[in-house]
């Protein structure tokens, strides 16, 4: 396709999305690939310069697990959620805030944007409560310092995004007693998207989307509605770490976000392909058929 055709194809999408808020979550093993992160940041800055307000939420599961391994600590998961004792919480805070968040903000500056790093504790952005024990095979399992979102206070995001900054959020929340809690980044992204009345929630990950056959990357479900989520879980199509990711998208759409997308960040400039071209990639969750 000629360059001018690419621009013309993008025009209606730019017009549709102008001055809208988009919450973009990045996570998975792609966080450790510097080239992919560079592409991701370039896409984010392009969105900002064409009049879209991106808000970034990041995870860091593989990096946290790797750091735990180096420190002689084994990572444990229940239904895709990390079991978090006090030591694990401190490791998560160190990796998420000290490493990943700082790197993303630096990359935004490198490519001409204005990033601002935030945790859920800043301005009481993410107020959470301790997640109750989960029933696993008839046994109650305490996840430790794992939180579930109770409230999002988006004022700090509205102020910074409105001034041209790109907020970058780490999913470390605070409870009403001032304690830190580790919250799943997908859950945070979904809650932030609802609070900001975002037009889209986009989850960038290291899989092609929701697979019809979990073992076949060539069979991706292109679209489904929130009402189909439970059926897909029961059939084993959505399982493990994909459950909180897809559930966050489903809940966001149920609560007013127009569309949610799960797309493969290993594809160069995946966000631009999804938003500004007719191609479309990954899986879309929407009430619109």
XYZ file of N, CA and C in Angstrom:
867
model
N 0.845 -1.197 0.000
C 0.000 0.000 0.000
C 0.883 1.251 0.000
N 0.525 2.223 -0.837
C 1.281 3.464 -0.891
C 1.107 4.247 0.406
N 2.107 5.072 0.700
C 2.089 5.822 1.951
C 0.853 6.711 2.063
N 0.481 7.343 0.944
C -0.690 8.226 1.017
C -1.973 7.446 1.272
N -2.040 6.204 0.774
C -3.219 5.382 1.021
C -3.329 4.995 2.489
N -2.180 4.737 3.089
C -2.156 4.427 4.511
C -2.724 5.587 5.324
N -2.310 6.795 4.996
C -2.782 7.974 5.717
C -4.272 8.207 5.510
N -4.735 8.010 4.288
C -6.155 8.196 3.996
C -6.992 7.155 4.737
N -6.484 5.925 4.794
C -7.192 4.870 5.526
C -7.295 5.203 7.007
N -6.263 5.859 7.535
C -6.254 6.193 8.961
C -7.169 7.361 9.301
N -7.474 8.206 8.332
C -8.198 9.456 8.601
C -9.525 9.258 9.332
N -10.416 8.367 8.884
C -11.690 8.236 9.611
C -11.516 7.753 11.046
N -10.492 6.942 11.275
C -10.247 6.470 12.639
C -9.713 7.602 13.508
N -8.840 8.413 12.956
C -8.329 9.568 13.696
C -9.479 10.500 14.064
N -10.361 10.713 13.113
C -11.516 11.582 13.367
C -12.415 10.998 14.453
N -12.648 9.683 14.384
C -13.529 9.034 15.365
C -12.946 9.067 16.771
N -11.627 8.871 16.875
C -11.000 8.730 18.186
C -10.455 10.035 18.752
N -10.531 11.114 17.989
C -9.956 12.384 18.440
C -10.560 12.800 19.787
N -9.712 13.192 20.717
C -10.059 13.683 22.053
C -10.682 12.605 22.940
N -10.511 11.355 22.567
C -11.017 10.266 23.408
C -9.896 9.737 24.303
N -10.295 9.038 25.355
C -9.346 8.420 26.279
C -9.247 6.940 25.951
N -8.040 6.435 25.908
C -7.818 5.009 25.710
C -6.872 4.507 26.783
N -7.312 3.472 27.478
C -6.476 2.847 28.501
C -5.789 1.640 27.863
N -4.479 1.612 27.956
C -3.684 0.580 27.286
C -2.849 -0.135 28.323
N -3.085 -1.432 28.450
C -2.349 -2.246 29.416
C -1.295 -3.065 28.688
N -0.081 -3.059 29.197
C 0.989 -3.851 28.618
C 1.538 -4.789 29.674
N 1.783 -6.032 29.270
C 2.294 -6.999 30.215
C 2.806 -8.233 29.506
N 3.056 -9.278 30.272
C 3.560 -10.515 29.699
C 5.051 -10.444 29.413
N 5.541 -11.452 28.722
C 6.975 -11.543 28.450
C 7.472 -10.453 27.512
N 6.542 -9.785 26.794
C 6.984 -8.717 25.883
C 7.598 -7.552 26.641
N 7.349 -7.479 27.946
C 7.918 -6.390 28.729
C 9.444 -6.490 28.806
N 9.982 -7.660 28.543
C 11.431 -7.840 28.627
C 12.120 -7.656 27.278
N 11.347 -7.373 26.231
C 11.903 -7.197 24.890
C 11.997 -5.701 24.586
N 13.221 -5.184 24.536
C 13.401 -3.734 24.390
C 12.867 -3.221 23.052
N 13.051 -3.972 21.979
C 12.561 -3.536 20.665
C 11.042 -3.398 20.663
N 10.359 -4.358 21.289
C 8.897 -4.291 21.363
C 8.463 -3.090 22.187
N 9.157 -2.846 23.296
C 8.812 -1.685 24.121
C 9.000 -0.376 23.354
N 10.062 -0.295 22.554
C 10.288 0.906 21.732
C 9.125 1.112 20.771
N 8.685 0.034 20.083
C 7.545 0.127 19.171
C 6.288 0.567 19.912
N 6.078 -0.024 21.081
C 4.905 0.300 21.886
C 4.880 1.780 22.253
N 6.009 2.288 22.721
C 6.080 3.689 23.132
C 5.891 4.619 21.933
N 6.458 4.278 20.789
C 6.267 5.089 19.586
C 4.788 5.162 19.214
N 4.097 4.025 19.317
C 2.657 4.015 19.032
C 1.901 4.921 19.998
N 2.238 4.829 21.292
C 1.561 5.625 22.316
C 1.742 7.114 22.041
N 2.951 7.509 21.679
C 3.222 8.924 21.433
C 2.518 9.398 20.168
N 2.471 8.552 19.150
C 1.720 8.907 17.948
C 0.254 9.157 18.282
N -0.329 8.287 19.101
C -1.723 8.492 19.500
C -1.897 9.846 20.186
N -0.949 10.188 21.049
C -1.055 11.468 21.770
C -1.003 12.647 20.810
N -0.134 12.566 19.794
C 0.019 13.689 18.878
C -1.117 13.822 17.869
N -1.941 12.777 17.706
C -3.110 12.917 16.826
C -4.382 13.182 17.631
N -4.207 13.508 18.907
C -5.347 13.983 19.688
C -6.035 12.955 20.562
N -5.429 11.785 20.719
C -5.958 10.763 21.620
C -5.223 10.869 22.955
N -5.914 10.570 24.037
C -5.313 10.643 25.370
C -5.035 9.218 25.878
N -3.814 8.703 25.693
C -3.510 7.361 26.188
C -3.156 7.367 27.666
N -3.641 6.365 28.370
C -3.270 6.124 29.762
C -2.726 4.705 29.816
N -1.505 4.535 30.286
C -0.827 3.242 30.263
C -0.871 2.611 31.653
N -1.252 1.344 31.697
C -1.155 0.527 32.907
C -0.220 -0.631 32.570
N 0.756 -0.889 33.425
C 1.692 -1.970 33.113
C 1.698 -3.027 34.205
N 1.976 -4.250 33.763
C 2.231 -5.329 34.696
C 3.724 -5.538 34.818
N 4.093 -6.756 35.141
C 5.514 -7.072 35.284
C 5.707 -8.443 35.882
N 4.726 -9.327 35.636
C 4.766 -10.653 36.236
C 6.043 -11.430 35.993
N 6.495 -11.573 34.728
C 7.722 -12.342 34.492
C 8.946 -11.759 35.191
N 9.050 -10.426 35.223
C 10.188 -9.799 35.889
C 10.137 -10.026 37.398
N 8.927 -9.964 37.967
C 8.790 -10.221 39.400
C 9.187 -11.660 39.712
N 8.700 -12.591 38.889
C 9.033 -14.008 39.103
C 10.530 -14.258 38.970
N 11.158 -13.601 37.991
C 12.593 -13.781 37.785
C 13.380 -13.226 38.966
N 12.960 -12.079 39.472
C 13.646 -11.499 40.633
C 13.467 -12.387 41.858
N 12.262 -12.919 42.031
C 12.025 -13.839 43.146
C 12.934 -15.059 43.038
N 13.075 -15.578 41.819
C 13.924 -16.756 41.615
C 15.371 -16.462 42.000
N 15.856 -15.270 41.589
C 17.235 -14.900 41.919
C 17.442 -14.779 43.423
N 16.363 -14.420 44.127
C 16.441 -14.264 45.583
C 16.097 -15.556 46.319
N 15.930 -16.641 45.550
C 15.665 -17.933 46.155
C 14.241 -18.136 46.622
N 13.298 -17.404 45.993
C 11.904 -17.491 46.409
C 11.058 -18.011 45.251
N 10.201 -18.957 45.503
C 9.385 -19.573 44.470
C 8.072 -18.809 44.279
N 7.724 -18.555 43.026
C 6.455 -17.886 42.714
C 5.316 -18.897 42.738
N 4.194 -18.497 43.345
C 3.001 -19.343 43.392
C 1.815 -18.557 42.841
N 0.948 -19.261 42.099
C -0.217 -18.622 41.502
C -1.466 -19.450 41.787
N -2.581 -18.744 41.966
C -3.888 -19.371 42.116
C -4.848 -18.659 41.174
N -5.405 -19.395 40.218
C -6.333 -18.827 39.226
C -5.736 -17.604 38.538
N -4.442 -17.686 38.242
C -3.789 -16.597 37.528
C -3.342 -15.444 38.392
N -3.567 -15.516 39.711
C -3.181 -14.441 40.628
C -1.997 -14.888 41.485
N -1.044 -13.962 41.680
C 0.167 -14.285 42.428
C -0.113 -14.292 43.932
N 0.268 -15.378 44.589
C 0.223 -15.417 46.048
C 1.332 -14.493 46.563
N 0.939 -13.529 47.412
C 1.859 -12.441 47.757
C 2.005 -12.304 49.261
N 3.125 -12.812 49.795
C 3.426 -12.543 51.196
C 4.143 -11.192 51.282
N 4.543 -10.788 52.464
C 5.133 -9.451 52.624
C 6.422 -9.294 51.807
N 7.256 -10.328 51.796
C 8.502 -10.247 51.040
C 8.222 -10.141 49.537
N 7.255 -10.914 49.070
C 6.894 -10.852 47.652
C 6.338 -9.479 47.296
N 5.565 -8.894 48.205
C 5.031 -7.557 47.966
C 6.155 -6.546 47.800
N 7.185 -6.636 48.637
C 8.310 -5.704 48.523
C 9.065 -5.904 47.208
N 9.191 -7.154 46.786
C 9.839 -7.428 45.496
C 9.007 -6.844 44.363
N 7.695 -7.027 44.432
C 6.810 -6.491 43.394
C 6.910 -4.975 43.326
N 6.924 -4.325 44.477
C 7.045 -2.865 44.500
C 8.361 -2.423 43.882
N 9.428 -3.112 44.215
C 10.749 -2.755 43.689
C 10.779 -2.893 42.165
N 10.262 -4.004 41.652
C 10.307 -4.254 40.213
C 9.361 -3.326 39.462
N 8.134 -3.211 39.943
C 7.127 -2.428 39.216
C 7.440 -0.937 39.235
N 7.741 -0.414 40.412
C 7.946 1.031 40.531
C 9.379 1.446 40.192
N 10.344 0.696 40.707
C 11.727 1.105 40.539
C 12.312 0.789 39.184
N 11.826 -0.282 38.545
C 12.392 -0.699 37.269
C 11.474 -0.396 36.091
N 10.337 -1.089 36.042
C 9.495 -1.044 34.846
C 8.884 0.335 34.633
N 8.274 0.880 35.658
C 7.629 2.182 35.510
C 8.631 3.241 35.071
N 9.794 3.247 35.714
C 10.818 4.237 35.380
C 11.303 4.071 33.944
N 11.446 2.817 33.494
C 11.913 2.588 32.130
C 10.894 3.091 31.102
N 9.611 2.817 31.334
C 8.579 3.259 30.393
C 8.522 4.784 30.317
N 8.611 5.437 31.473
C 8.604 6.906 31.480
C 9.825 7.448 30.736
N 10.980 6.824 30.926
C 12.191 7.261 30.228
C 12.058 7.093 28.714
N 11.476 5.983 28.281
C 11.292 5.751 26.849
C 10.330 6.766 26.240
N 9.310 7.126 26.977
C 8.381 8.155 26.483
C 9.133 9.462 26.271
N 9.977 9.836 27.224
C 10.774 11.049 27.061
C 11.739 10.960 25.901
N 12.344 9.795 25.717
C 13.290 9.593 24.620
C 12.635 9.844 23.270
N 11.381 9.456 23.128
C 10.700 9.569 21.844
C 9.820 10.824 21.725
N 10.044 11.776 22.606
C 9.395 13.075 22.425
C 8.100 13.286 23.153
N 7.757 12.392 24.079
C 6.543 12.570 24.856
C 6.835 13.020 26.270
N 5.772 13.207 27.048
C 5.911 13.589 28.456
C 5.215 12.527 29.303
N 6.012 11.596 29.828
C 5.461 10.555 30.670
C 5.508 10.950 32.125
N 4.553 10.448 32.890
C 4.566 10.681 34.332
C 4.218 9.373 35.025
N 5.140 8.896 35.867
C 4.959 7.626 36.541
C 4.116 7.758 37.791
N 3.154 6.846 37.942
C 2.251 6.865 39.082
C 2.073 5.451 39.613
N 1.864 5.334 40.903
C 1.380 4.082 41.470
C -0.043 4.320 41.942
N -0.709 3.257 42.318
C -2.076 3.413 42.807
C -2.160 4.184 44.103
N -0.998 4.361 44.772
C -0.979 5.092 46.040
C -0.977 6.603 45.836
N -0.555 7.055 44.656
C -0.469 8.493 44.390
C -1.863 9.093 44.260
N -2.144 10.063 45.120
C -3.458 10.701 45.070
C -4.598 9.748 45.352
N -4.311 8.647 46.092
C -5.324 7.609 46.349
C -5.959 7.154 45.041
N -5.118 7.027 44.019
C -5.610 6.676 42.686
C -6.349 5.340 42.682
N -5.739 4.307 43.301
C -6.378 2.998 43.359
C -6.541 2.605 44.823
N -7.770 2.654 45.299
C -8.075 2.202 46.656
C -8.557 0.758 46.548
N -7.924 -0.117 47.312
C -8.252 -1.539 47.221
C -8.529 -2.100 48.610
N -9.091 -3.280 48.613
C -9.255 -4.047 49.851
C -8.627 -5.419 49.640
N -8.229 -6.038 50.725
C -7.617 -7.358 50.631
C -8.600 -8.348 50.030
N -8.114 -9.101 49.058
C -8.960 -10.095 48.408
C -9.229 -11.240 49.384
N -10.472 -11.655 49.528
C -10.760 -12.749 50.465
C -10.180 -14.064 49.955
N -10.032 -15.049 50.843
C -9.512 -16.356 50.419
C -10.323 -16.939 49.268
N -9.626 -17.622 48.365
C -10.269 -18.235 47.214
C -10.460 -19.726 47.454
N -11.611 -20.239 47.024
C -11.892 -21.658 47.165
C -11.261 -22.414 46.015
N -10.299 -23.247 46.301
C -9.610 -24.042 45.287
C -9.733 -25.513 45.666
N -10.512 -26.227 44.873
C -10.736 -27.660 45.120
C -11.216 -27.920 46.545
N -12.126 -27.051 46.986
C -12.724 -27.233 48.306
C -11.919 -26.681 49.454
N -10.759 -26.087 49.155
C -9.890 -25.540 50.204
C -9.755 -24.034 50.031
N -9.885 -23.287 51.129
C -9.724 -21.841 51.086
C -8.238 -21.473 51.074
N -7.829 -20.702 50.070
C -6.431 -20.303 49.912
C -6.322 -18.797 50.098
N -5.528 -18.380 51.067
C -5.290 -16.955 51.316
C -4.183 -16.479 50.374
N -4.484 -15.470 49.556
C -3.516 -14.957 48.582
C -2.539 -13.966 49.206
N -2.739 -13.604 50.456
C -1.826 -12.664 51.100
C -2.150 -11.225 50.758
N -1.105 -10.444 50.440
C -1.281 -9.014 50.184
C -1.710 -8.766 48.733
N -2.799 -9.397 48.365
C -3.395 -9.224 47.043
C -4.693 -8.451 47.223
N -4.860 -7.409 46.430
C -6.027 -6.569 46.579
C -7.016 -6.708 45.441
N -8.225 -6.266 45.692
C -9.229 -6.098 44.646
C -9.687 -4.649 44.689
N -9.907 -4.088 43.525
C -10.188 -2.659 43.426
C -11.503 -2.326 44.104
N -11.444 -1.343 44.973
C -12.640 -0.843 45.642
C -13.091 0.472 45.029
N -12.104 1.302 44.657
C -12.440 2.631 44.132
C -11.278 3.172 43.304
N -11.597 3.833 42.217
C -10.611 4.562 41.424
C -10.916 6.049 41.549
N -9.890 6.822 41.925
C -10.025 8.282 41.997
C -9.243 8.882 40.828
N -9.913 9.153 39.705
C -9.208 9.469 38.459
C -8.759 10.917 38.312
N -8.963 11.747 39.337
C -8.672 13.176 39.185
C -7.236 13.429 38.729
N -6.273 12.725 39.336
C -4.866 12.947 38.984
C -4.604 12.560 37.529
N -5.344 11.565 37.030
C -5.197 11.163 35.630
C -5.790 12.203 34.698
N -6.935 12.738 35.068
C -7.584 13.760 34.237
C -6.713 15.018 34.153
N -6.103 15.379 35.283
C -5.269 16.579 35.306
C -4.027 16.392 34.445
N -3.321 15.283 34.650
C -2.072 15.079 33.923
C -2.309 14.831 32.435
N -3.293 13.989 32.103
C -3.580 13.726 30.688
C -4.055 14.993 29.999
N -4.841 15.800 30.704
C -5.332 17.041 30.127
C -4.239 18.060 29.854
N -3.108 17.930 30.546
C -1.965 18.822 30.347
C -0.948 18.264 29.356
N -1.306 17.174 28.687
C -0.424 16.624 27.667
C 0.506 15.530 28.140
N 0.400 15.128 29.409
C 1.235 14.051 29.918
C 0.619 12.689 29.588
N 1.461 11.677 29.562
C 1.007 10.310 29.394
C 1.193 9.598 30.730
N 0.102 9.359 31.476
C 0.236 8.681 32.767
C 0.641 7.219 32.571
N 1.559 6.760 33.403
C 2.019 5.369 33.379
C 1.800 4.813 34.786
N 0.907 3.851 34.918
C 0.427 3.418 36.239
C 0.953 2.033 36.593
N 1.544 1.925 37.790
C 1.898 0.628 38.371
C 0.752 0.143 39.251
N 0.462 -1.167 39.231
C -0.724 -1.678 39.939
C -0.491 -1.990 41.415
N 0.230 -1.117 42.102
C 0.348 -1.217 43.556
C -0.661 -0.248 44.157
N -1.634 -0.796 44.877
C -2.744 0.007 45.396
C -2.550 0.272 46.890
N -3.491 0.996 47.441
C -3.469 1.328 48.860
C -4.832 1.014 49.451
N -4.857 0.492 50.686
C -6.148 0.297 51.329
C -6.448 1.493 52.233
N -7.586 1.472 52.879
C -8.020 2.654 53.648
C -7.234 2.820 54.948
N -6.384 1.851 55.269
C -5.497 1.984 56.428
C -4.075 2.341 56.017
N -3.873 2.607 54.715
C -2.561 3.016 54.235
C -1.629 1.887 53.875
N -2.140 0.649 53.838
C -1.298 -0.497 53.499
C -1.236 -0.704 51.987
N -0.088 -1.182 51.512
C 0.066 -1.480 50.089
C -0.525 -2.856 49.779
N -1.099 -2.972 48.574
C -1.629 -4.238 48.104
C -1.253 -4.413 46.640
N -0.933 -5.624 46.285
C -0.617 -5.953 44.893
C -1.916 -6.309 44.179
N -2.246 -5.593 43.107
C -3.485 -5.831 42.366
C -3.133 -6.263 40.950
N -3.860 -7.216 40.436
C -3.637 -7.659 39.071
C -3.728 -6.482 38.115
N -2.742 -6.336 37.227
C -2.670 -5.164 36.353
C -3.834 -5.104 35.369
N -4.318 -6.250 34.914
C -5.473 -6.246 34.009
C -6.712 -5.722 34.719
N -6.877 -6.143 35.975
C -8.014 -5.662 36.761
C -7.941 -4.147 36.950
N -6.742 -3.657 37.249
C -6.549 -2.216 37.404
C -6.884 -1.482 36.112
N -6.387 -1.992 34.995
C -6.632 -1.336 33.706
C -8.115 -1.257 33.413
N -8.840 -2.345 33.672
C -10.281 -2.330 33.429
C -11.001 -1.321 34.299
N -10.636 -1.271 35.588
C -11.281 -0.329 36.506
C -10.963 1.115 36.140
N -9.710 1.381 35.731
C -9.328 2.734 35.311
C -10.097 3.134 34.054
N -10.250 2.211 33.120
C -10.980 2.510 31.890
C -12.427 2.891 32.189
N -13.045 2.183 33.119
C -14.427 2.509 33.497
C -14.493 3.876 34.163
N -13.575 4.134 35.109
C -13.589 5.402 35.846
C -13.368 6.594 34.925
N -12.547 6.407 33.880
C -12.247 7.498 32.953
C -13.256 7.579 31.806
N -14.201 6.637 31.782
C -15.151 6.543 30.667
C -14.402 6.456 29.337
N -13.405 5.598 29.328
C -12.552 5.446 28.150
C -13.339 4.875 26.981
N -12.923 5.250 25.798
C -13.556 4.707 24.599
C -13.146 3.262 24.388
N -11.881 2.964 24.677
C -11.372 1.609 24.490
C -10.450 1.213 25.638
N -10.442 -0.101 25.897
C -9.439 -0.722 26.750
C -8.674 -1.690 25.862
N -7.359 -1.528 25.811
C -6.530 -2.362 24.941
C -5.508 -3.086 25.799
N -5.516 -4.415 25.722
C -4.560 -5.222 26.472
C -3.511 -5.765 25.503
N -2.274 -5.335 25.708
C -1.154 -5.768 24.868
C -0.460 -6.914 25.576
N -0.388 -8.067 24.926
C 0.187 -9.227 25.592
C 1.037 -10.028 24.623
N 1.411 -11.245 25.034
C 2.316 -12.050 24.217
C 1.621 -13.265 23.599
N 0.320 -13.146 23.399
C -0.429 -14.174 22.673
C -1.247 -13.493 21.582
N -1.746 -14.284 20.648
C -2.429 -13.744 19.468
C -3.805 -13.167 19.790
N -4.364 -13.551 20.902
C -5.712 -13.169 21.302
C -6.303 -14.347 22.055
N -7.617 -14.416 22.130
C -8.270 -15.571 22.743
C -8.369 -16.664 21.683
N -7.715 -17.777 21.947
C -7.680 -18.866 20.972
C -8.902 -19.773 21.103
N -9.495 -20.133 19.968
C -10.575 -21.125 19.959
C -10.061 -22.459 20.491
N -8.841 -22.798 20.091
C -8.131 -23.953 20.629
C -6.889 -23.413 21.329
N -6.825 -23.532 22.663
C -5.683 -22.950 23.386
C -4.323 -23.381 22.876
N -4.259 -24.538 22.214
C -2.980 -25.045 21.718
C -2.716 -24.703 20.255
N -3.634 -23.977 19.618
C -3.491 -23.659 18.196
C -3.484 -22.150 18.003
N -2.309 -21.533 17.831
C -2.241 -20.074 17.678
C -2.907 -19.555 16.410
N -3.214 -20.451 15.488
C -3.855 -20.014 14.243
C -5.358 -19.865 14.341
N -5.933 -20.288 15.451
C -7.396 -20.220 15.610
C -7.745 -19.232 16.717
N -7.883 -17.975 16.326
C -8.165 -16.898 17.273
C -9.614 -16.452 17.130
N -10.300 -16.293 18.250
C -11.671 -15.770 18.231
C -11.587 -14.274 17.980
N -12.125 -13.802 16.868
C -11.975 -12.395 16.507
C -12.858 -11.477 17.349
N -14.013 -11.994 17.788
C -14.922 -11.143 18.560
C -15.890 -11.999 19.362
N -16.208 -11.546 20.564
C -17.303 -12.163 21.317
C -17.879 -11.125 22.275
N -19.062 -11.406 22.797
C -19.744 -10.478 23.694
C -19.508 -10.882 25.141
N -19.718 -9.964 26.085
C -19.508 -10.297 27.497
C -20.317 -11.502 27.964
N -21.504 -11.690 27.400
C -22.362 -12.793 27.830
C -21.760 -14.160 27.526
N -20.783 -14.219 26.637
C -20.166 -15.498 26.263
C -18.966 -15.864 27.138
N -18.545 -14.961 28.001
C -17.317 -15.163 28.766
C -17.366 -16.431 29.610
N -18.415 -16.594 30.413
C -18.475 -17.734 31.325
C -18.472 -19.055 30.561
N -19.153 -19.084 29.443
C -19.179 -20.302 28.624
C -17.775 -20.660 28.143
N -17.012 -19.651 27.738
C -15.657 -19.893 27.255
C -14.738 -20.387 28.376
N -14.968 -19.894 29.603
C -14.194 -20.383 30.755
C -14.551 -21.834 31.042
N -15.850 -22.133 31.044
C -16.298 -23.492 31.346
C -15.794 -24.498 30.317
N -15.640 -24.061 29.082
C -15.133 -24.950 28.027
C -13.615 -25.075 28.056
N -12.942 -24.322 28.914
C -11.493 -24.387 29.006
C -10.781 -23.597 27.931
N -11.521 -22.780 27.166
C -10.904 -21.945 26.134
C -10.164 -20.774 26.775
N -10.765 -20.210 27.812
C -10.098 -19.176 28.602
C -9.733 -19.795 29.931
N -8.436 -19.806 30.251
C -7.999 -20.464 31.470
C -6.715 -19.823 31.988
N -6.347 -20.176 33.222
C -5.088 -19.701 33.792
C -4.995 -18.189 33.828
N -3.838 -17.670 33.404
C -3.595 -16.232 33.440
C -4.454 -15.425 32.490
N -5.095 -16.112 31.525
C -5.992 -15.390 30.619
C -7.308 -15.028 31.294
N -7.663 -15.732 32.377
C -8.955 -15.467 33.020
C -9.049 -14.025 33.533
N -8.114 -13.554 34.388
C -8.243 -12.161 34.858
C -8.101 -11.142 33.724
N -7.315 -11.473 32.699
C -7.134 -10.553 31.575
C -8.454 -10.352 30.822
N -9.093 -11.469 30.458
C -10.337 -11.381 29.696
C -11.471 -10.875 30.585
N -11.478 -11.310 31.844
C -12.526 -10.865 32.760
C -12.497 -9.346 32.930
N -11.303 -8.765 33.004
C -11.195 -7.309 33.124
C -11.787 -6.616 31.906
N -11.528 -7.162 30.734
C -12.097 -6.596 29.504
C -13.620 -6.710 29.502
N -14.109 -7.873 29.903
C -15.552 -8.111 29.937
C -16.234 -7.141 30.902
N -15.679 -7.006 32.099
C -16.292 -6.109 33.097
C -16.272 -4.661 32.616
N -15.195 -4.270 31.949
C -15.118 -2.892 31.450
C -16.214 -2.623 30.423
N -16.414 -3.556 29.523
C -17.449 -3.386 28.497
C -18.836 -3.382 29.136
N -19.046 -4.237 30.120
C -20.341 -4.275 30.814
C -20.629 -2.959 31.519
N -19.565 -2.227 31.895
C -19.751 -1.002 32.676
C -19.542 0.267 31.862
N -19.590 0.148 30.538
C -19.653 1.359 29.736
C -18.537 1.608 28.753
N -17.418 0.878 28.854
C -16.363 1.037 27.856
C -16.876 0.443 26.544
N -16.694 1.173 25.459
C -17.307 0.764 24.193
C -16.781 -0.583 23.696
N -15.461 -0.727 23.678
C -14.844 -1.951 23.181
C -13.563 -2.234 23.955
N -13.260 -3.523 24.074
C -11.989 -3.944 24.665
C -11.295 -4.879 23.677
N -9.971 -4.775 23.624
C -9.193 -5.551 22.660
C -8.048 -6.257 23.368
N -7.802 -7.490 22.984
C -6.613 -8.225 23.413
C -5.793 -8.479 22.160
N -4.595 -7.875 22.097
C -3.813 -7.960 20.865
C -2.372 -8.376 21.161
N -1.753 -8.899 20.137
C -0.415 -9.471 20.233
C 0.643 -8.383 20.083
N 1.302 -8.051 21.189
C 2.314 -7.003 21.162
C 3.594 -7.396 20.456
N 3.730 -8.678 20.109
C 4.919 -9.108 19.372
C 4.886 -8.644 17.924
N 3.696 -8.253 17.449
C 3.561 -7.709 16.102
C 4.005 -6.245 16.139
N 4.962 -5.847 15.304
C 5.429 -4.451 15.331
C 4.284 -3.465 15.142
N 4.226 -2.469 16.025
C 3.239 -1.394 15.969
C 1.803 -1.945 15.964
N 1.572 -2.910 16.864
C 0.275 -3.573 16.944
C -0.862 -2.596 17.244
N -0.595 -1.595 18.075
C -1.657 -0.645 18.438
C -2.121 0.138 17.213
N -1.179 0.592 16.410
C -1.531 1.358 15.218
C -2.314 0.488 14.236
N -1.887 -0.764 14.072
C -2.605 -1.669 13.174
C -4.044 -1.873 13.647
N -4.228 -2.001 14.952
C -5.557 -2.248 15.486
C -6.455 -1.019 15.397
N -5.896 0.148 15.709
C -6.724 1.340 15.833
C -6.878 2.139 14.541
N -5.851 2.168 13.721
C -5.852 3.123 12.609
C -5.850 2.480 11.228
N -6.112 1.174 11.153
C -6.212 0.515 9.846
C -7.463 -0.356 9.823
N -7.810 -0.808 8.637
C -8.978 -1.676 8.484
C -8.678 -3.117 8.862
N -7.396 -3.435 9.059
C -6.996 -4.835 9.240
C -7.590 -5.434 10.514
N -7.320 -4.817 11.654
C -7.777 -5.391 12.917
C -7.028 -6.661 13.252
N -6.590 -6.796 14.489
C -5.865 -7.992 14.920
C -6.372 -8.393 16.295
N -6.107 -9.629 16.688
C -6.437 -10.065 18.020
C -7.921 -10.317 18.222
N -8.367 -10.169 19.476
C -9.746 -10.438 19.880
C -10.400 -9.170 20.404
N -11.617 -8.909 19.953
C -12.379 -7.754 20.427
C -13.563 -8.237 21.250
N -13.795 -7.575 22.379
C -14.934 -7.863 23.234
C -15.842 -6.644 23.207
N -17.069 -6.855 22.785
C -17.966 -5.727 22.566
C -19.413 -6.204 22.583
N -20.295 -5.287 22.984
C -21.737 -5.561 22.874
C -22.251 -5.279 21.474
N -21.392 -4.647 20.647
C -21.787 -4.271 19.297
C -21.459 -5.410 18.346
N -22.434 -5.912 17.643
C -22.203 -7.018 16.705
C -22.116 -6.505 15.277
